[in-house]
Amino acid sequence: MNSYKHSVVLDVDKCTGCTTCVRHCPTEAIRIIGGHAEINTDRCIDCGECIRVCPHKAKKAMCSKFEHYLHYKWKIALPAPALFGQFDGLDDVDSVLQGLRDIGFDDVYEVAKAAEIVSGYTRVFLKSEGIKKPVISSACPVISRLISLRFPYLKDNILPLLPPMEIAALEAKKRAKQQHPEFSDEDIGVFFISPCAAKVSYIRNGYGDYKSNVDVVVSLSDIYFLLLGAMKKNVTPQVTSEAGMIGIGWASSGGESSAILNDSYLFADGIENCIQVLDSIENGNIPQIEFVELNACIGGCVGGVMTIENPFIAKTRLQTVRRYMPVSKNFLSSDINFVPDSFITDSLPNYVPISRLSDSLAESMRMMAKIQDLRKTLPGIDCGACGAPTCRAFAEDIVRGLSNDRKCVVLEHEKNEECEADKNDG
Amino acid sequence: MSESLKFHFDVDGDNFVSAGQASVQVKKNLRRLGLPPEIIRQVSIALYEGEINMVIHAHGGEADVIVYEDKIEIILADKGPGIPDIELAMQEGYSTATENVRSLGFGAGMGLPNMKRYTDEMKIESEVGVGTTITMCVYLK
């Protein structure tokens, strides 16, 4: 079960053990052990919240450097649409695409183009008979993993389509082979320019049995700085953009939903909001809707931890970029009525009962009873000094044998005072 | 084997915003016990509907979820107005919720029917002017 590879790395020298990340982690996956933060990989959903809140910048998303992968003979950039929201005064996507070619990529396949294809097939899929509604977007890997860990009942609601990044990778490779039959599979390198840590994990681990077609993930912020240098050369870019308003719109929360072209949808962003929405769907406590778009990052992909700009500013910039664009440049025919097999994934993540105390119900009940008793003795102020996010989590850690009650500074302090009092009496 | 584990909640009748919290908490606890997802869903929906009912009609009350090795019992007790005609109250779509509550999206008359649908046993004891106690049971096997 520990085989899941995450992409959040800790700089131990910078970590002061301050507990900020511990208290912000939505799955209570972090503890302070031996003076610094440790992540429980079974629980981590790669949401990036700890990277975002760390006051010491001790947490980073692990990414590859473009310059280390120049051995590929044919390098294809897959820019996430969020990239276009990072530049001040950008009014033409083509100048970014030109910049990508100028810094060394041989071809660019916009993820926004693939997003328009996904939107088209989503509209087709929503019309099919016998599917579980509401259909939940498969684009945000944090949400897919969260569902597999905490909302197993909803796993059949996940849209069985590959996310735009994967379709972009498939199509980009196909195009490269058509244009350059002389290149072998090993010669072609697909580089996803990622706004978030979760996509890095997705690519490294795959999705259920599905293996990603992306070869290298580079950070959007790294590429941004390379592009800044390249884009200043006042040249008129080649016109190569292959996406419209719908594709670019996927960068921010609500973009994917609006592309289903009816008003029967819900979109939410921010991991806590997403958890609340999933809870409500599970309880049957939401209005009848067709589609649900959930983004772990506030604002959607523009809020990813590897972006530069504030998500709301980036979103506003994208509005400028989208102006005068056609609604879509893909999936223009309205008589497509089936989804090609190559775009479908039935490889859903398996339910992993991470929070389960024990394999046996009787044992779980005994442990839970101990946790309840122990909690009554703890101060209940959730100070975090023991290294756990709450007194409840601390009690659970003790019962699981992962911690001990001497780590509670409040209890220790009370004990010391009692000792002092005894001494004085004596 | 008579071991059991009890989760107790005071359902605050004055705070509409907090209605549904016991259900969220129970869901978390049942996950920790490693119960099957379908069972967790049944219990959390039944409890959720019960909580909402107590807040809407009875100024709150008390909710207990008791986990046994072979079943989960949900007991909802309030000191509200009582249900004069239980058979009528059990009909889908029948509701005595106020306009105010309906405007929030509640009061569709599905609360009690859903509680029955998602549990294996349900018993309503009610006396007008005294209160209502609903006992529900979900079997684990």
XYZ file of C-alpha atoms in Angstrom:
567
model
C 0.000 0.000 0.000
C 2.997 2.275 0.458
C 3.855 2.107 -3.207
C 2.035 5.329 -4.078
C 4.617 7.895 -5.087
C 3.940 11.432 -3.984
C 5.447 14.606 -5.296
C 5.699 16.764 -2.201
C 9.251 16.925 -0.884
C 10.512 18.386 2.361
C 13.686 20.405 2.854
C 14.524 19.141 6.339
C 16.934 22.034 6.992
C 14.216 24.614 6.406
C 11.482 22.803 8.357
C 11.223 24.126 11.910
C 8.518 21.672 12.983
C 6.096 24.576 13.409
C 2.867 22.516 12.815
C 1.317 24.933 10.284
C 1.100 22.204 7.623
C -0.056 19.652 10.199
C -3.105 21.756 11.029
C -3.945 22.592 7.414
C -3.745 19.094 5.960
C -7.304 18.090 4.931
C -6.622 14.377 5.432
C -4.633 14.690 8.686
C -1.707 13.023 6.913
C 1.126 15.032 8.498
C 2.769 14.646 11.906
C 5.809 16.355 13.413
C 8.232 13.565 14.230
C 11.736 14.256 15.456
C 11.347 17.992 14.943
C 10.146 18.017 11.352
C 7.091 17.213 9.273
C 6.479 13.699 8.006
C 3.778 12.787 5.523
C 1.821 9.558 5.771
C 1.864 8.535 2.110
C -1.242 6.365 2.382
C -3.308 9.363 3.409
C -1.778 12.112 1.277
C -3.932 13.210 -1.683
C -1.331 15.579 -3.191
C -3.549 18.611 -2.767
C -0.547 20.869 -2.200
C -2.111 22.605 0.793
C 1.070 22.040 2.878
C 3.247 23.593 0.162
C 0.921 26.570 0.044
C 0.821 27.268 3.791
C 4.429 26.497 4.803
C 5.807 29.772 6.217
C 9.392 28.570 5.777
C 9.069 27.387 2.173
C 10.309 23.999 3.361
C 7.895 22.068 1.157
C 8.182 21.848 -2.581
C 6.593 19.981 -5.427
C 8.999 17.610 -7.049
C 9.390 18.296 -10.757
C 11.869 17.659 -13.511
C 14.022 20.349 -15.129
C 13.528 20.852 -18.853
C 17.286 21.151 -19.437
C 17.881 17.639 -18.081
C 15.811 16.009 -20.804
C 17.280 17.487 -23.957
C 18.239 14.017 -25.194
C 14.766 13.517 -26.691
C 14.994 14.125 -30.424
C 11.452 15.454 -30.625
C 10.308 17.447 -27.596
C 6.645 18.316 -27.343
C 5.339 20.893 -24.848
C 1.891 20.374 -23.350
C 1.085 23.735 -21.773
C -1.756 23.676 -19.224
C -4.190 26.504 -20.053
C -3.335 28.093 -16.677
C 0.019 29.105 -18.214
C -1.677 31.785 -20.318
C -2.999 33.518 -17.200
C 0.476 34.220 -15.815
C 1.604 36.972 -18.185
C 0.874 40.643 -17.746
C -0.648 42.245 -20.820
C -0.834 39.045 -22.846
C -3.501 39.279 -25.508
C -2.374 36.540 -27.825
C -1.850 32.884 -26.922
C 0.361 32.522 -30.004
C 3.191 34.530 -28.501
C 3.413 32.029 -25.598
C 3.315 29.094 -28.031
C 6.047 30.753 -30.108
C 8.038 31.283 -26.902
C 7.803 27.567 -26.103
C 9.269 26.714 -29.509
C 11.956 29.372 -29.036
C 13.136 27.892 -25.731
C 13.706 24.524 -27.369
C 10.474 22.603 -27.852
C 9.970 21.108 -31.318
C 6.189 21.092 -31.139
C 3.438 22.356 -28.867
C 0.147 20.564 -28.227
C -2.170 22.732 -26.172
C -3.899 20.963 -23.302
C -6.685 23.477 -23.961
C -7.250 21.784 -27.337
C -7.585 18.402 -25.638
C -9.894 20.020 -23.079
C -12.268 21.015 -25.886
C -12.257 17.427 -27.100
C -13.020 16.227 -23.548
C -15.825 18.779 -23.242
C -17.306 17.539 -26.515
C -17.244 13.915 -25.430
C -18.559 14.861 -21.987
C -21.643 16.311 -23.686
C -22.011 13.069 -25.634
C -21.495 10.946 -22.513
C -24.061 12.889 -20.470
C -26.709 11.879 -23.010
C -26.006 8.160 -22.640
C -28.499 5.896 -20.935
C -28.003 4.217 -17.609
C -25.187 6.329 -16.226
C -24.923 7.417 -12.610
C -25.684 11.107 -12.130
C -24.315 13.541 -11.251
C -21.267 12.775 -13.339
C -18.150 14.007 -11.548
C -15.253 15.453 -13.561
C -12.131 13.299 -13.825
C -9.800 16.233 -14.496
C -8.501 17.036 -11.010
C -6.372 14.110 -9.789
C -6.723 15.207 -6.158
C -10.479 14.738 -6.358
C -10.164 11.296 -7.981
C -7.808 10.159 -5.235
C -9.988 11.717 -2.547
C -12.998 9.813 -3.893
C -11.049 6.561 -3.914
C -9.986 7.068 -0.296
C -13.076 8.646 1.266
C -16.095 8.464 -1.027
C -16.052 4.960 -2.524
C -19.808 5.076 -3.106
C -19.228 7.845 -5.669
C -16.545 6.164 -7.711
C -18.966 5.131 -10.445
C -19.971 8.772 -10.796
C -16.520 9.743 -12.067
C -16.491 10.649 -15.757
C -14.850 7.653 -17.466
C -12.925 9.912 -19.863
C -9.195 10.500 -19.741
C -8.353 13.986 -18.490
C -7.270 16.609 -21.077
C -3.584 16.221 -20.212
C -3.652 12.520 -21.163
C -5.600 13.047 -24.358
C -3.156 15.812 -25.283
C -0.240 13.403 -24.691
C -1.850 10.664 -26.811
C -2.738 13.006 -29.660
C 0.618 14.797 -29.556
C 2.479 11.494 -29.916
C 0.187 10.433 -32.730
C 0.829 13.708 -34.553
C 4.595 13.433 -34.047
C 4.649 9.945 -35.556
C 2.590 11.049 -38.551
C 4.830 14.023 -39.225
C 8.089 12.265 -38.390
C 7.836 8.546 -39.058
C 11.618 8.364 -38.654
C 11.348 8.863 -34.881
C 10.905 5.915 -32.567
C 8.868 6.011 -29.333
C 12.049 6.654 -27.337
C 12.921 9.677 -29.468
C 9.684 11.486 -28.653
C 9.418 13.246 -25.292
C 6.092 14.671 -24.086
C 6.561 17.422 -21.476
C 3.559 18.497 -19.433
C 3.878 22.036 -18.090
C 2.107 21.564 -14.797
C 0.422 24.061 -12.497
C 0.200 21.595 -9.606
C 1.915 18.851 -7.639
C -0.990 16.439 -8.010
C -0.510 16.046 -11.762
C 3.101 15.080 -11.065
C 1.907 12.255 -8.816
C -0.769 11.233 -11.290
C 1.818 10.897 -14.043
C 4.216 8.933 -11.843
C 1.575 6.561 -10.494
C -0.991 6.313 -13.252
C -4.684 6.052 -12.513
C -5.755 2.619 -11.387
C -4.215 0.391 -14.077
C -3.796 3.219 -16.539
C -0.249 4.395 -17.231
C 0.304 8.009 -18.206
C 1.570 8.949 -21.664
C 3.401 12.016 -20.373
C 7.174 11.467 -20.180
C 8.366 14.487 -18.211
C 6.590 16.957 -15.927
C 8.050 20.422 -15.665
C 6.869 23.124 -13.339
C 4.811 25.924 -14.804
C 6.810 28.471 -12.805
C 10.155 27.193 -14.183
C 8.887 27.441 -17.755
C 7.393 30.852 -17.013
C 10.824 32.280 -16.219
C 12.375 30.691 -19.310
C 9.557 32.143 -21.396
C 9.918 35.646 -19.976
C 13.373 35.811 -21.541
C 12.274 34.303 -24.825
C 9.077 36.284 -25.267
C 10.651 39.720 -24.984
C 12.142 39.537 -28.474
C 9.571 41.609 -30.276
C 8.806 39.092 -33.005
C 5.417 38.465 -34.498
C 4.510 34.921 -33.512
C 3.396 32.256 -35.933
C -0.323 31.668 -35.692
C -0.608 28.148 -34.289
C -3.187 28.259 -31.507
C -5.642 25.391 -31.722
C -8.023 26.167 -28.867
C -10.911 28.522 -28.273
C -12.717 30.031 -25.294
C -13.859 26.677 -23.937
C -10.375 25.198 -23.813
C -8.745 28.226 -22.206
C -11.695 28.445 -19.803
C -10.742 25.108 -18.241
C -7.913 26.913 -16.416
C -10.274 28.355 -13.861
C -13.047 26.890 -11.773
C -16.358 26.720 -13.641
C -14.780 26.571 -17.084
C -15.257 22.868 -17.554
C -18.845 23.056 -16.293
C -19.884 25.889 -18.561
C -18.665 23.799 -21.516
C -21.379 21.179 -20.989
C -23.647 23.876 -22.446
C -26.580 23.533 -20.114
C -27.144 24.960 -16.666
C -27.491 21.693 -14.804
C -24.135 21.703 -13.067
C -22.304 22.515 -9.882
C -18.719 23.631 -9.596
C -16.680 24.089 -6.449
C -13.078 24.814 -5.660
C -10.844 24.648 -2.616
C -10.315 21.248 -1.029
C -12.599 21.814 1.990
C -15.446 22.965 -0.261
C -14.960 19.932 -2.463
C -15.125 17.591 0.530
C -18.368 19.240 1.674
C -19.891 18.885 -1.790
C -18.908 15.208 -1.980
C -20.414 14.643 1.464
C -23.649 16.221 0.272
C -23.740 14.178 -2.939
C -23.166 11.023 -0.919
C -26.071 11.947 1.354
C -28.306 12.620 -1.643
C -28.573 16.150 -0.400
C -28.054 18.207 -3.559
C -30.439 19.290 -6.295
C -30.854 17.109 -9.398
C -27.892 18.002 -11.579
C -26.039 16.435 -14.463
C -22.467 17.402 -13.829
C -20.123 18.270 -10.985
C -16.759 19.949 -11.442
C -14.484 19.924 -8.415
C -11.088 21.564 -8.240
C -8.891 21.050 -5.195
C -7.176 24.412 -5.668
C -8.934 27.672 -4.972
C -9.875 29.252 -8.288
C -9.224 26.012 -10.180
C -5.958 25.111 -11.945
C -4.852 28.770 -11.916
C -4.633 28.266 -8.139
C -2.076 25.447 -8.421
C 1.019 25.639 -6.224
C 3.365 25.851 -9.194
C 1.761 28.949 -10.695
C 3.157 32.450 -10.271
C 0.148 34.705 -10.239
C -2.708 34.959 -7.746
C -5.548 32.751 -9.086
C -8.066 35.568 -9.317
C -5.698 37.867 -11.176
C -4.789 35.008 -13.510
C -8.485 34.366 -14.136
C -9.052 38.000 -15.033
C -6.100 37.931 -17.415
C -7.538 34.864 -19.091
C -10.722 36.812 -19.744
C -8.629 39.231 -21.805
C -6.886 36.370 -23.598
C -10.221 34.699 -24.370
C -11.764 37.827 -25.854
C -12.286 37.556 -29.617
C -11.583 33.844 -29.544
C -14.075 31.482 -31.176
C -16.087 29.484 -28.647
C -14.224 26.335 -29.613
C -11.846 25.185 -32.310
C -12.471 21.484 -31.761
C -15.417 19.124 -31.755
C -17.438 21.362 -34.029
C -19.678 18.671 -35.460
C -22.865 18.095 -33.523
C -23.502 14.594 -34.876
C -20.772 12.772 -32.984
C -22.626 10.341 -30.777
C -20.089 7.953 -29.341
C -16.848 8.249 -27.411
C -13.807 6.504 -28.943
C -12.433 3.657 -26.841
C -8.956 5.160 -26.696
C -10.315 8.110 -24.700
C -12.208 5.994 -22.190
C -10.688 4.727 -19.011
C -12.566 2.225 -16.933
C -9.559 1.987 -14.691
C -10.997 3.586 -11.606
C -8.985 3.975 -8.441
C -9.677 1.235 -5.902
C -11.323 1.975 -2.600
C -8.657 2.095 0.060
C -10.129 2.369 3.563
C -7.239 4.462 4.913
C -8.938 5.642 8.049
C -9.836 2.103 9.155
C -8.384 1.325 12.564
C -8.167 -2.441 12.158
C -9.207 -5.205 9.774
C -11.538 -6.630 12.372
C -14.661 -4.774 13.377
C -14.436 -5.984 16.977
C -10.863 -4.732 17.251
C -11.759 -1.419 15.574
C -14.561 -0.965 18.113
C -12.225 -1.620 21.034
C -9.702 0.833 19.625
C -12.378 3.447 19.042
C -13.598 3.026 22.632
C -10.023 3.569 23.858
C -9.711 6.666 21.681
C -12.932 8.039 23.167
C -11.707 7.404 26.725
C -8.310 8.892 26.025
C -9.812 12.025 24.519
C -11.558 12.765 27.803
C -8.158 12.964 29.508
C -6.606 15.238 26.870
C -6.904 19.028 27.117
C -8.916 19.342 23.865
C -7.243 22.579 22.815
C -5.723 21.129 19.619
C -2.472 23.008 20.171
C -0.453 20.715 17.934
C 2.587 20.622 20.219
C 2.495 16.798 20.264
C 2.897 16.860 16.483
C -0.670 15.748 15.683
C -3.292 18.133 14.255
C -5.928 17.612 16.963
C -6.282 15.968 20.364
C -8.514 13.404 18.658
C -5.857 12.538 16.079
C -3.294 12.360 18.893
C -5.498 9.917 20.823
C -5.817 7.815 17.672
C -2.028 7.880 17.171
C -1.515 6.666 20.741
C -4.023 3.838 20.350
C -2.416 2.853 17.047
C 0.914 2.742 18.887
C 2.407 5.611 16.893
C 2.746 8.109 19.727
C 2.605 8.274 23.506
C 0.823 10.523 25.990
C 4.094 12.001 27.301
C 4.106 14.093 24.133
C 1.163 16.133 25.444
C 2.825 19.239 26.897
C -0.322 20.267 28.756
C -0.597 16.920 30.587
C 3.132 16.927 31.334
C 2.887 20.452 32.707
C 0.000 19.452 34.972
C 1.992 16.453 36.208
C 4.966 18.696 37.005
C 2.770 21.094 38.927
C 1.320 18.205 40.923
C 4.852 17.041 41.716
C 5.795 20.533 42.839
C 2.688 20.696 45.026
C 3.504 17.302 46.577
C 7.017 18.438 47.335
C 5.780 21.620 48.971
C 3.298 19.648 51.063
C 6.062 17.281 52.129
C -20.766 -10.891 22.620
C -22.419 -7.693 23.739
C -19.683 -5.181 23.091
C -20.921 -1.917 21.674
C -19.710 1.542 20.917
C -21.855 4.611 21.332
C -21.664 8.000 19.640
C -23.803 10.638 21.275
C -24.827 13.993 19.804
C -26.865 16.892 21.087
C -28.757 18.271 18.119
C -29.033 22.007 18.608
C -32.526 23.183 17.688
C -31.661 26.862 17.692
C -28.878 26.630 15.187
C -30.208 25.641 11.798
C -26.811 26.160 10.212
C -25.287 23.338 12.223
C -27.953 20.776 11.259
C -26.367 17.752 9.615
C -23.131 17.864 11.616
C -23.802 14.675 13.573
C -24.187 12.827 10.283
C -20.806 14.097 9.062
C -19.150 13.069 12.322
C -20.730 9.622 12.366
C -19.625 9.044 8.801
C -16.028 9.760 9.824
C -16.239 7.432 12.804
C -17.828 4.584 10.846
C -15.050 4.877 8.269
C -12.524 4.475 11.050
C -14.288 1.289 12.066
C -13.807 0.074 8.512
C -17.494 -0.559 7.797
C -18.590 -1.112 4.178
C -19.323 2.108 2.236
C -22.953 1.135 1.572
C -23.650 0.684 5.307
C -22.007 4.018 6.086
C -24.151 5.686 3.473
C -27.360 4.153 4.825
C -26.615 5.216 8.393
C -25.484 8.715 7.487
C -28.535 9.406 5.326
C -30.972 8.083 7.947
C -29.247 10.123 10.648
C -29.104 13.212 8.454
C -32.843 13.118 7.759
C -33.530 12.543 11.442
C -31.344 15.439 12.500
C -33.023 17.801 10.048
C -36.452 16.685 11.268
C -35.526 17.340 14.894
C -34.249 20.816 14.050
C -37.236 21.731 11.877
C -40.020 20.304 14.032
C -38.793 19.709 17.566
C -36.274 22.411 18.557
C -33.543 19.811 18.447
C -33.024 16.710 20.504
C -30.543 13.928 21.050
C -29.071 11.460 18.604
C -27.303 8.245 19.521
C -25.614 5.893 17.136
C -24.715 2.575 18.723
C -22.476 0.183 16.849
C -22.765 -3.517 17.674
C -20.839 -6.254 15.953
C -23.869 -7.271 13.922
C -25.898 -4.068 13.628
C -25.985 -0.318 13.989
C -28.768 1.292 15.965
C -29.787 4.919 15.551
C -31.920 6.474 18.268
C -33.332 9.952 17.829
C -35.171 11.404 20.797
C -36.816 14.803 21.057
C -39.213 16.672 23.326
C -41.046 18.258 20.409
C -44.727 18.494 19.524
C -45.103 14.791 18.687
C -46.588 13.253 15.538
C -50.424 13.051 15.694
C -50.839 10.685 12.722
C -47.764 8.536 12.093
C -49.228 6.780 9.065
C -49.903 10.121 7.390
C -46.442 11.410 8.331
C -44.860 8.367 6.693
C -46.426 9.193 3.318
C -43.996 10.492 0.732
C -44.523 14.186 0.095
C -46.503 14.826 3.255
C -44.921 17.646 5.226
C -45.865 20.095 7.946
C -42.755 22.210 7.459
C -43.224 25.960 7.370
C -42.860 28.077 4.242
C -39.660 29.464 5.706
C -38.078 26.027 5.954
C -39.294 25.029 2.505
C -37.633 28.066 0.990
C -34.328 26.588 2.188
C -35.003 23.459 0.196
C -36.259 21.294 3.053
C -39.753 20.089 3.817
C -40.214 17.932 0.708
C -41.940 15.296 2.827
C -39.185 12.743 2.230
C -37.524 12.718 5.640
C -39.339 9.854 7.370
C -39.794 7.823 4.141
C -36.045 8.063 3.472
C -35.238 6.988 7.021
C -37.368 3.910 6.467
C -35.912 3.241 3.021
C -32.291 3.347 4.166
C -32.663 1.262 7.312
C -33.687 -2.336 7.947
C -35.988 -1.571 10.864
C -37.678 1.575 12.049
C -39.891 2.197 15.036
C -41.627 5.489 15.861
C -42.904 6.197 19.357
C -44.615 9.530 19.636
C -46.960 11.326 21.998
C -48.483 14.668 21.114
C -47.113 17.388 23.366
C -44.470 15.079 24.868
C -42.075 14.154 22.118
C -40.941 11.568 19.626
C -38.394 8.762 19.744
C -37.369 7.041 16.545
C -35.298 3.879 16.667
C -33.710 2.612 13.477
C -31.537 -0.370 12.803
C -29.126 -1.282 10.024
C -27.874 -4.878 9.983
C -24.261 -5.552 9.167
C -24.634 -9.037 7.777
